[in-house]
GROMACS .gro file of C-alpha atoms in nm:
model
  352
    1UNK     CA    1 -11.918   8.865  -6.927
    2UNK     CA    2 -11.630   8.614  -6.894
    3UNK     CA    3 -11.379   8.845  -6.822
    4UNK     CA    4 -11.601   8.945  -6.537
    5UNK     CA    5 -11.641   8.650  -6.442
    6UNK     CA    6 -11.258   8.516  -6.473
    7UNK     CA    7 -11.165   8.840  -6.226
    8UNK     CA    8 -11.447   8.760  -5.994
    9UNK     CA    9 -11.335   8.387  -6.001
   10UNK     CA   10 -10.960   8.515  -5.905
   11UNK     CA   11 -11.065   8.778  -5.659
   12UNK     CA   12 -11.232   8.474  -5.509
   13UNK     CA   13 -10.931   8.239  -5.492
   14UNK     CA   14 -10.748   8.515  -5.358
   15UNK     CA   15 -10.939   8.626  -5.082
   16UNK     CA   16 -10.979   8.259  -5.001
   17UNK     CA   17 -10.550   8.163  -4.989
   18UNK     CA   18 -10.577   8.517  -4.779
   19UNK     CA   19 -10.819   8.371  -4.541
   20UNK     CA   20 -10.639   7.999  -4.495
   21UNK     CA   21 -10.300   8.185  -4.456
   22UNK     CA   22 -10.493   8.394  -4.213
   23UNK     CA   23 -10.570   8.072  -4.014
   24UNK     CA   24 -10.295   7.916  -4.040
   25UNK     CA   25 -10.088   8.207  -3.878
   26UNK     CA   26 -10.340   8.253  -3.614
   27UNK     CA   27 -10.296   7.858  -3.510
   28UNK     CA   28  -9.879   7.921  -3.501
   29UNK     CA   29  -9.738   7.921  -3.199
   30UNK     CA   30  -9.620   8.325  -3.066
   31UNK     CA   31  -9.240   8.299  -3.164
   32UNK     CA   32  -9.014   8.237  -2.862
   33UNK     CA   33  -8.641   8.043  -2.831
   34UNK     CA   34  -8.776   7.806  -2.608
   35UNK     CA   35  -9.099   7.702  -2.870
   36UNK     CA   36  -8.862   7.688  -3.149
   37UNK     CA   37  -8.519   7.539  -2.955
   38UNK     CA   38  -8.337   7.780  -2.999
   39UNK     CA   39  -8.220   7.853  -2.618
   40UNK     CA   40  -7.881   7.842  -2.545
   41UNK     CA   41  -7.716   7.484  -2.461
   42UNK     CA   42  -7.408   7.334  -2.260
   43UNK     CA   43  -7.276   7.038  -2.455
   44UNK     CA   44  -6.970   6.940  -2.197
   45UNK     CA   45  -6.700   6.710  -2.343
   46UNK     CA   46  -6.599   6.458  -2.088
   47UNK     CA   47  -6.180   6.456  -2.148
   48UNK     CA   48  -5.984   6.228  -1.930
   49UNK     CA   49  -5.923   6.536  -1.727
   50UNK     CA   50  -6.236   6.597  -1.583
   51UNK     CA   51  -6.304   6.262  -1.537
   52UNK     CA   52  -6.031   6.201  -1.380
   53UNK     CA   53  -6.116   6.539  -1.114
   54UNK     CA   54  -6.464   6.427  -1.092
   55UNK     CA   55  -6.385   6.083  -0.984
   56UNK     CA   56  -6.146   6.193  -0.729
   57UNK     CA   57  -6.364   6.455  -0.577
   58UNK     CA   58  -6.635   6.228  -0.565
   59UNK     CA   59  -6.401   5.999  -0.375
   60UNK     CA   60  -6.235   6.277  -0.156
   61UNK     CA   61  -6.582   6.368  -0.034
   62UNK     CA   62  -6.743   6.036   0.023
   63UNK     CA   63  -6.449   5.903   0.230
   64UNK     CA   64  -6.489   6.113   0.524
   65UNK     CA   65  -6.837   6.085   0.522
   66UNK     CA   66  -6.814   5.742   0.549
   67UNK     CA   67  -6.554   5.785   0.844
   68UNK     CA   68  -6.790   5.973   1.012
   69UNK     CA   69  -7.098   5.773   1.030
   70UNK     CA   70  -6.905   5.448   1.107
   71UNK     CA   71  -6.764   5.683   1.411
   72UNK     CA   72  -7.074   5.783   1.495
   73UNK     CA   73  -7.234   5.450   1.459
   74UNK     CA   74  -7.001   5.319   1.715
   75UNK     CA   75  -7.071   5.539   1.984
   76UNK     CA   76  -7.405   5.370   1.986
   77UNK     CA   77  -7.481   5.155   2.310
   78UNK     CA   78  -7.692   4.868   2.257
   79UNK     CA   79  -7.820   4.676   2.487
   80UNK     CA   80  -7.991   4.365   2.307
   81UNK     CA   81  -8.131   4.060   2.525
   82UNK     CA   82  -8.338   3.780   2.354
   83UNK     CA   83  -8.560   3.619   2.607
   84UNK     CA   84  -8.811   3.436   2.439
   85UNK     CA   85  -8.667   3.085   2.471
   86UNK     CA   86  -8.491   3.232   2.839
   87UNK     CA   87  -8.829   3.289   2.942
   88UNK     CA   88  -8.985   2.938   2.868
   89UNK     CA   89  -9.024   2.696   3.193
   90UNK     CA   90  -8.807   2.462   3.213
   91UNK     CA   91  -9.031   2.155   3.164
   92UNK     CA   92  -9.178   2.334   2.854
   93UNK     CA   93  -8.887   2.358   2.620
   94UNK     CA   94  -8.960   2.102   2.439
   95UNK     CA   95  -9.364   2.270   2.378
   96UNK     CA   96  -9.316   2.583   2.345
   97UNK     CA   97  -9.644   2.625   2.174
   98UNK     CA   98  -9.864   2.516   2.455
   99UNK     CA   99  -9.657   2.687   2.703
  100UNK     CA  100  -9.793   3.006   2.534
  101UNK     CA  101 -10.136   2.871   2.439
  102UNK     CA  102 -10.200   2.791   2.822
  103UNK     CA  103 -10.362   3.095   2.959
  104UNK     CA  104 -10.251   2.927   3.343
  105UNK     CA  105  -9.935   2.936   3.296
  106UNK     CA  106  -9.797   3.266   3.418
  107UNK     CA  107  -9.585   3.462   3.139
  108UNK     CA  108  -9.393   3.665   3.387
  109UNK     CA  109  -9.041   3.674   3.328
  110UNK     CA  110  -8.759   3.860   3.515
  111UNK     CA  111  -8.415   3.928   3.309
  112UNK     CA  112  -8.114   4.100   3.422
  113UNK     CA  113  -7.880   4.309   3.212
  114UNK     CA  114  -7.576   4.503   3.256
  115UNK     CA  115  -7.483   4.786   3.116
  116UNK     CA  116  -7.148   4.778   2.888
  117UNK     CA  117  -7.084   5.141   2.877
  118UNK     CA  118  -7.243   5.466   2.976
  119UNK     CA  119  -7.601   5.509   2.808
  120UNK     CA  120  -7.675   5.924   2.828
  121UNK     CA  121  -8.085   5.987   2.801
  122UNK     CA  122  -8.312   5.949   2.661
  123UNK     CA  123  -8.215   5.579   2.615
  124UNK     CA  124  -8.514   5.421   2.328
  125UNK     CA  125  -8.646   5.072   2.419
  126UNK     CA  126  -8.691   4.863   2.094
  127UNK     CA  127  -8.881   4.541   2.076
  128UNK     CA  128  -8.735   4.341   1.753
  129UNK     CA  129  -8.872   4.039   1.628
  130UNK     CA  130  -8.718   3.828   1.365
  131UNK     CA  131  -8.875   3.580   1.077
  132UNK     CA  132  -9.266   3.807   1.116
  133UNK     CA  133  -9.331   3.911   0.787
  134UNK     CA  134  -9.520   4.187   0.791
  135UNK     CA  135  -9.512   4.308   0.428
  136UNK     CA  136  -9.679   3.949   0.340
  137UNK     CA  137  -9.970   4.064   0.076
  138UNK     CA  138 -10.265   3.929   0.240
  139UNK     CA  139 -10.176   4.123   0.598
  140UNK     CA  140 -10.076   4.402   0.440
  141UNK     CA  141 -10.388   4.408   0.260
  142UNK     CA  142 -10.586   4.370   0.570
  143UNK     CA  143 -10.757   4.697   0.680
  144UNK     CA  144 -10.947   4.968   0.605
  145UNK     CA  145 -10.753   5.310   0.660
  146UNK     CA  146 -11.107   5.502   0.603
  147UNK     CA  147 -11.269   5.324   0.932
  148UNK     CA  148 -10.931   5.421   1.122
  149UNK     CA  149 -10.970   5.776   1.027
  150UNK     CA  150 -11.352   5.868   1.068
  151UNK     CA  151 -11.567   5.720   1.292
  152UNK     CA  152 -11.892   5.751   1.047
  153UNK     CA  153 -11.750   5.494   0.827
  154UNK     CA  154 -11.705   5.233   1.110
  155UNK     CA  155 -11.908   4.985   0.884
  156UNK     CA  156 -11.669   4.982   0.659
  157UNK     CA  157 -11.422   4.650   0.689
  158UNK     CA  158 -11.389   4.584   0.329
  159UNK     CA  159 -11.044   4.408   0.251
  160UNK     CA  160 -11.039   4.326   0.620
  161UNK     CA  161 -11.070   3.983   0.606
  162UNK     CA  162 -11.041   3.723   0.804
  163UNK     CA  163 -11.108   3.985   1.127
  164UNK     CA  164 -11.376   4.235   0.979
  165UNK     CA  165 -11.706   4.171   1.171
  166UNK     CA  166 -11.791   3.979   1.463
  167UNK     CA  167 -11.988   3.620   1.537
  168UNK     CA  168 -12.321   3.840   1.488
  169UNK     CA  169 -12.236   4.081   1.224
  170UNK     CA  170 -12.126   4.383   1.397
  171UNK     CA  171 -11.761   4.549   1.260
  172UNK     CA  172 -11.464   4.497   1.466
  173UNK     CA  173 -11.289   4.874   1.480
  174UNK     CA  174 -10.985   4.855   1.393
  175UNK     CA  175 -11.042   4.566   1.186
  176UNK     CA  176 -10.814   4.347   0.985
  177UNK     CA  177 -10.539   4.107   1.063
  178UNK     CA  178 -10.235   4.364   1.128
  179UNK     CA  179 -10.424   4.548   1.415
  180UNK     CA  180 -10.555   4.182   1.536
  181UNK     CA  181 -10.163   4.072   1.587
  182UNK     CA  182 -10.054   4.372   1.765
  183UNK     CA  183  -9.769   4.293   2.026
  184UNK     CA  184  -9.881   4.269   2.360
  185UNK     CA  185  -9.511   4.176   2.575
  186UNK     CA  186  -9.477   4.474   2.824
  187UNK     CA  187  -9.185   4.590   2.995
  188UNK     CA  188  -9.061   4.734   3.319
  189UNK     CA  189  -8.718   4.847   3.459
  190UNK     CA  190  -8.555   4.927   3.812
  191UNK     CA  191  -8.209   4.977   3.868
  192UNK     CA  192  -8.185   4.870   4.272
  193UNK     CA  193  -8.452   5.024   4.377
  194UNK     CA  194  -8.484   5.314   4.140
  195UNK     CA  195  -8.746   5.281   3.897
  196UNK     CA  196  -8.673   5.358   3.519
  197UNK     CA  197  -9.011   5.496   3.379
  198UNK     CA  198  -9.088   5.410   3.052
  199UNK     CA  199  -9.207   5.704   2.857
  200UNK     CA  200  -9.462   5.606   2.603
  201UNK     CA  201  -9.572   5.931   2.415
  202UNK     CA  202  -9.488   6.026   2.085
  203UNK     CA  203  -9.366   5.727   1.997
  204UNK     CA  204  -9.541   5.716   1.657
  205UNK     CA  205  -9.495   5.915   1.406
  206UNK     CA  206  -9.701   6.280   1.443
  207UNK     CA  207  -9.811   6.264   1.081
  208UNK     CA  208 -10.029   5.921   1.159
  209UNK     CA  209 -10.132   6.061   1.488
  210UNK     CA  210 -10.297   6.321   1.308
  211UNK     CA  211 -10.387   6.235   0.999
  212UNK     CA  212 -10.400   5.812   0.964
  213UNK     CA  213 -10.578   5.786   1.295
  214UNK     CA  214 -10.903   5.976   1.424
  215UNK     CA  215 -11.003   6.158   1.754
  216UNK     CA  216 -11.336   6.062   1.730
  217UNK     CA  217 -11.307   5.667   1.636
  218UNK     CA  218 -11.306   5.433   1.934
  219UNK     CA  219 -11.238   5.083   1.965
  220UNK     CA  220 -11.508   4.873   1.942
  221UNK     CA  221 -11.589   4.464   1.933
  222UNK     CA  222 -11.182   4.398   1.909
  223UNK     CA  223 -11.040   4.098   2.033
  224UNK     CA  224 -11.377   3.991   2.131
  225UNK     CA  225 -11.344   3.653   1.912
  226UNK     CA  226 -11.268   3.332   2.037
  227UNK     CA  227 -10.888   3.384   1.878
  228UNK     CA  228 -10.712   3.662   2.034
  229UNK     CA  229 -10.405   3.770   1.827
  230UNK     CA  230 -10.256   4.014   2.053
  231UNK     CA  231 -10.330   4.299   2.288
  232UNK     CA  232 -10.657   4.451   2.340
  233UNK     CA  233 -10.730   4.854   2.355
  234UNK     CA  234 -10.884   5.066   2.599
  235UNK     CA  235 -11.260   5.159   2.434
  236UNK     CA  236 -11.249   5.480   2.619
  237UNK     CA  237 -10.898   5.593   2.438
  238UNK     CA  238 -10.957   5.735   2.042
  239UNK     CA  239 -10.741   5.562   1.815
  240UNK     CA  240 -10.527   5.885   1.746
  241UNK     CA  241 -10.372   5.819   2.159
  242UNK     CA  242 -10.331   5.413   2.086
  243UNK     CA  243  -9.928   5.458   1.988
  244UNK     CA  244  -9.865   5.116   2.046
  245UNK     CA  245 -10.123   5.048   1.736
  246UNK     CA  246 -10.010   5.317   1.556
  247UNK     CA  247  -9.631   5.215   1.591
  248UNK     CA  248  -9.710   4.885   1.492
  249UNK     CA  249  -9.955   4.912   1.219
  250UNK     CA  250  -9.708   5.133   1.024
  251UNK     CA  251  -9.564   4.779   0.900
  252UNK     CA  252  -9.185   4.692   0.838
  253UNK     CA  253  -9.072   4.588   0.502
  254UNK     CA  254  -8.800   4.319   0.605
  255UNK     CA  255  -8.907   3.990   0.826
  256UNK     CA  256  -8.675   4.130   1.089
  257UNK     CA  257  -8.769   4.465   1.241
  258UNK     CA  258  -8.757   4.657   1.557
  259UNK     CA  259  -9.055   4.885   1.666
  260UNK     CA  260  -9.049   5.162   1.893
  261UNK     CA  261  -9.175   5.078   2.244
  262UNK     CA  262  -9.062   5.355   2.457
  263UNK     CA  263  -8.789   5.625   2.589
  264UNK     CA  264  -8.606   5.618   2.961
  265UNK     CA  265  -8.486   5.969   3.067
  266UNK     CA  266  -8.232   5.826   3.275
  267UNK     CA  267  -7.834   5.838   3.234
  268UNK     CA  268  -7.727   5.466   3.269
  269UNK     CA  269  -7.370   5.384   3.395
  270UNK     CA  270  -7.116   5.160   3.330
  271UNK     CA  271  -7.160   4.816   3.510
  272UNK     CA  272  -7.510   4.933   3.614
  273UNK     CA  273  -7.753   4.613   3.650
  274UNK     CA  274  -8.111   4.674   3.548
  275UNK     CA  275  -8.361   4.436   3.628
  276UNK     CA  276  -8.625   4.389   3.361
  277UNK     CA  277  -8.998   4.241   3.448
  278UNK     CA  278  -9.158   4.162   3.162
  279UNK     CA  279  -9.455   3.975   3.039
  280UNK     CA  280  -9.407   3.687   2.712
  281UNK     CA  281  -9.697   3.719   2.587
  282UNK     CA  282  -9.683   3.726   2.217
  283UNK     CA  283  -9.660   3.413   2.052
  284UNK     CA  284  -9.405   3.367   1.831
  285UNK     CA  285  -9.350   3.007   1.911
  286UNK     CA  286  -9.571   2.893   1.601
  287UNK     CA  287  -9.397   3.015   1.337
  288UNK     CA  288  -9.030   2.980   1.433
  289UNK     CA  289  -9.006   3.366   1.544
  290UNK     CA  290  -8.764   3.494   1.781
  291UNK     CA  291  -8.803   3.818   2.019
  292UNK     CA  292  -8.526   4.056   2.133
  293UNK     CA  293  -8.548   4.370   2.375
  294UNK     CA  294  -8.311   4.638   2.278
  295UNK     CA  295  -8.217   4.939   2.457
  296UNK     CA  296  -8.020   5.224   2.264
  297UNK     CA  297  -7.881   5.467   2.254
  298UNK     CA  298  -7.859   5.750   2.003
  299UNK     CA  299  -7.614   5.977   1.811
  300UNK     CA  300  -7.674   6.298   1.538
  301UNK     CA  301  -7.723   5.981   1.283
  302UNK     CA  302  -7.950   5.795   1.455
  303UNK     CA  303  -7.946   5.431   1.596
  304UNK     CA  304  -7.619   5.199   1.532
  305UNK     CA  305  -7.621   5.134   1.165
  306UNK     CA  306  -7.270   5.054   1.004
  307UNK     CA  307  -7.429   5.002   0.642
  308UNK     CA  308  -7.430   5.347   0.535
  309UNK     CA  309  -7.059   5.448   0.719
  310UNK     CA  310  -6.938   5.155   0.453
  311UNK     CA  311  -7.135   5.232   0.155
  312UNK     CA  312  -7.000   5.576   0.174
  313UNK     CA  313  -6.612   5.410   0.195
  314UNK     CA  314  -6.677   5.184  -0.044
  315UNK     CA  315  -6.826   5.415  -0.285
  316UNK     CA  316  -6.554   5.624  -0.235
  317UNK     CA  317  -6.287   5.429  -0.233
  318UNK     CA  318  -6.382   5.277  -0.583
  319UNK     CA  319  -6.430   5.613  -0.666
  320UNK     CA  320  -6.036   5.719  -0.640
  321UNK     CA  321  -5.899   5.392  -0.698
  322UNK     CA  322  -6.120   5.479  -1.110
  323UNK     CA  323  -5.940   5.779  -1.099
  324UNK     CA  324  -5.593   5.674  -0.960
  325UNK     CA  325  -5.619   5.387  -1.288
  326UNK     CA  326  -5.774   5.635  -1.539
  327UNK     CA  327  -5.471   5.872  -1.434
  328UNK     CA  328  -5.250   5.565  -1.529
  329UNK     CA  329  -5.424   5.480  -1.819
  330UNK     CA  330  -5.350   5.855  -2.004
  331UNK     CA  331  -5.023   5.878  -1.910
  332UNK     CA  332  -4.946   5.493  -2.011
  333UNK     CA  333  -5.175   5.542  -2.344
  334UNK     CA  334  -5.239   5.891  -2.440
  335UNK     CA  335  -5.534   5.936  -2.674
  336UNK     CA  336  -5.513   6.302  -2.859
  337UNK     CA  337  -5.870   6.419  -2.797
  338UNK     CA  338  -6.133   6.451  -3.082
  339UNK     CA  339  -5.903   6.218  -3.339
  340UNK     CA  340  -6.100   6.065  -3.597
  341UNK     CA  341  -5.876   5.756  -3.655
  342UNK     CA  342  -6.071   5.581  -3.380
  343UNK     CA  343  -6.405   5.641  -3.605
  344UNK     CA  344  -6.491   5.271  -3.670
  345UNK     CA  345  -6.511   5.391  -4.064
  346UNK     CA  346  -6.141   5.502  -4.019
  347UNK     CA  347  -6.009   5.197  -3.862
  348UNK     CA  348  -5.808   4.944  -4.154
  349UNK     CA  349  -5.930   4.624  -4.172
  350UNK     CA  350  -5.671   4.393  -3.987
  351UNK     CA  351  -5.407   4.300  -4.233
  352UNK     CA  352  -5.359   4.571  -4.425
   0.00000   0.00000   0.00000
């Protein structure tokens, strides 16, 4: 009876380590190289060598680049006027502010510029305006991109404050303080007595014409306050077809900033005089601001930007002067590579 019982007691412990091996292999992971690390590896050693190659590569390559969009950035025409103190009467500089507060004073302004060099189409008229800070938190933070995109959540104008609703309740659409302040100055051009159309479509970007701004939402209730901040919007137009907001509400991160206004598709030559009609609206009087029309021209690189052309040379540059002085440095100092005398346990105390 107790031998019977001993075997049945090991049969038991037997089938029960079979069973927990069992689960234990059916919980391991299916053997791969990549589960258990054993994939192949590239351990490069960095001698003075390729250091020394990478460093000049690097600098060969950036160099040129750097020549090329400082080239290219100088074959940019600009054209840059700043007319908001030009524009102020003469018995008004000294209140600027109620110049632009006085709704009877007329804000028409006529400017003259001349052309420096030839301008080849399509020519892209900038408005820039300097010390707006437009990535302030509070404007930021003020509107609602759901109301701009569907017109069944008009009542929406959370985080739109102070310009959400109206007097009696009803939601301003598009509401909040960054569609409120959009720039209003507008601008014409002749040349004699050719007139330079300004082209205003697709001036925003396509992916907020289709996506950030809806067919179906109309303006409704804006600028209706007893404050106006800037220009008003047609009702009849859907927001998707109001560029000018759309331009502007896509905010700049830097207090000085030019926005797209519009294209001329008209060459422009040397010593030509264009005659600009314009109307100073906006009011950047209160705040110290200052406003600048630019026209420009562009290149395969864009606008006239010199910053990148001299990152890329100075980047560069640095780049083979390290390997010009790490060149230097092995020839001057040779270090045999891989010896063990530099191991800090290897070094002798000084002194001994």
């Amino acid at each position: 009876m107790s031998s019977h019982a001993a075997g049945t007691s090991n049969g038991g412990s037997v089938d029960a380590a079979a069973a927990g091996a069992a689960r234990r292999n059916t919980r391991m992971p299916k053997y791969s190289k990549f589960t258990q690390q054993e994939l192949p590896a590239c351990k490069p050693i960095l001698t003075p060598k390729w250091v020394v190659s990478v460093f000049f590569i690097v600098g060969v390559i950036f160099v040129p680049i750097g020549v090329v969009s400082l080239l290219a950035a100088r074959d940019v025409v600009e054209i840059i006027d700043r007319y908001d103190e030009a524009c102020v009467p003469g018995n008004m500089t000294d209140n600027k502010l109620a110049y632009i507060q006085n709704e009877t004073i007329s804000k028409e302004c006529i400017r003259n510029l001349t052309v420096t060099k030839d301008m080849k189409q399509p020519i892209f008229v900038y408005y820039e305006l300097d010390n707006f800070y437009q990535n302030h938190r509070r404007y930021v933070k003020s509107r609602n991109d759901a109301q701009l995109r569907d017109k069944r959540k008009a009542n929406q104008t959370s985080a739109c404050e102070p310009e959400k609703t109206t007097a009696n309740g009803q939601p301003i659409v598009p509401c909040g303080l960054i569609a409120w302040s959009l720039f209003n100055d507008t601008y014409s051009f002749t040349r004699g007595k050719e007139n330079l159309t300004v082209d205003k479509k697709d001036i925003s970007w396509k992916s907020d014409r289709e996506h950030k701004f809806g067919k179906d939402v109309y303006p409704s209730n804006f600028q209706n306050g007893a404050l106006k901040g800037g220009a008003t919007l047609d009702p009849t137009v859907p927001l998707s077809e109001q560029e000018d907001l759309i331009v502007w509400m896509r905010t700049a991160a830097l207090p000085i900033f030019r926005k797209l206004y519009g294209r001329i598709y008209f060459d422009l030559k040397e010593n030509d005089t264009i005659t600009v009609r314009l109307s100073n609206n906006y009011n950047t009087y209160s705040f110290g601001g200052k406003k600048k029309l630019v026209l420009s021209t562009a290149t395969w690189l864009g606008g006239k930007n010199d910053f990148l052309g001299f990152a890329y040379l100075i980047v560069g540059g640095l780049c083979i002067f390290l390997a010009f002085a790490f060149t230097l440095l092995y020839f001057i100092k040779p270090r045999k590579l891989g010896d063990h005398n530099y191991l800090s346990w290897n070094r002798h105390p000084a002194g001994r």
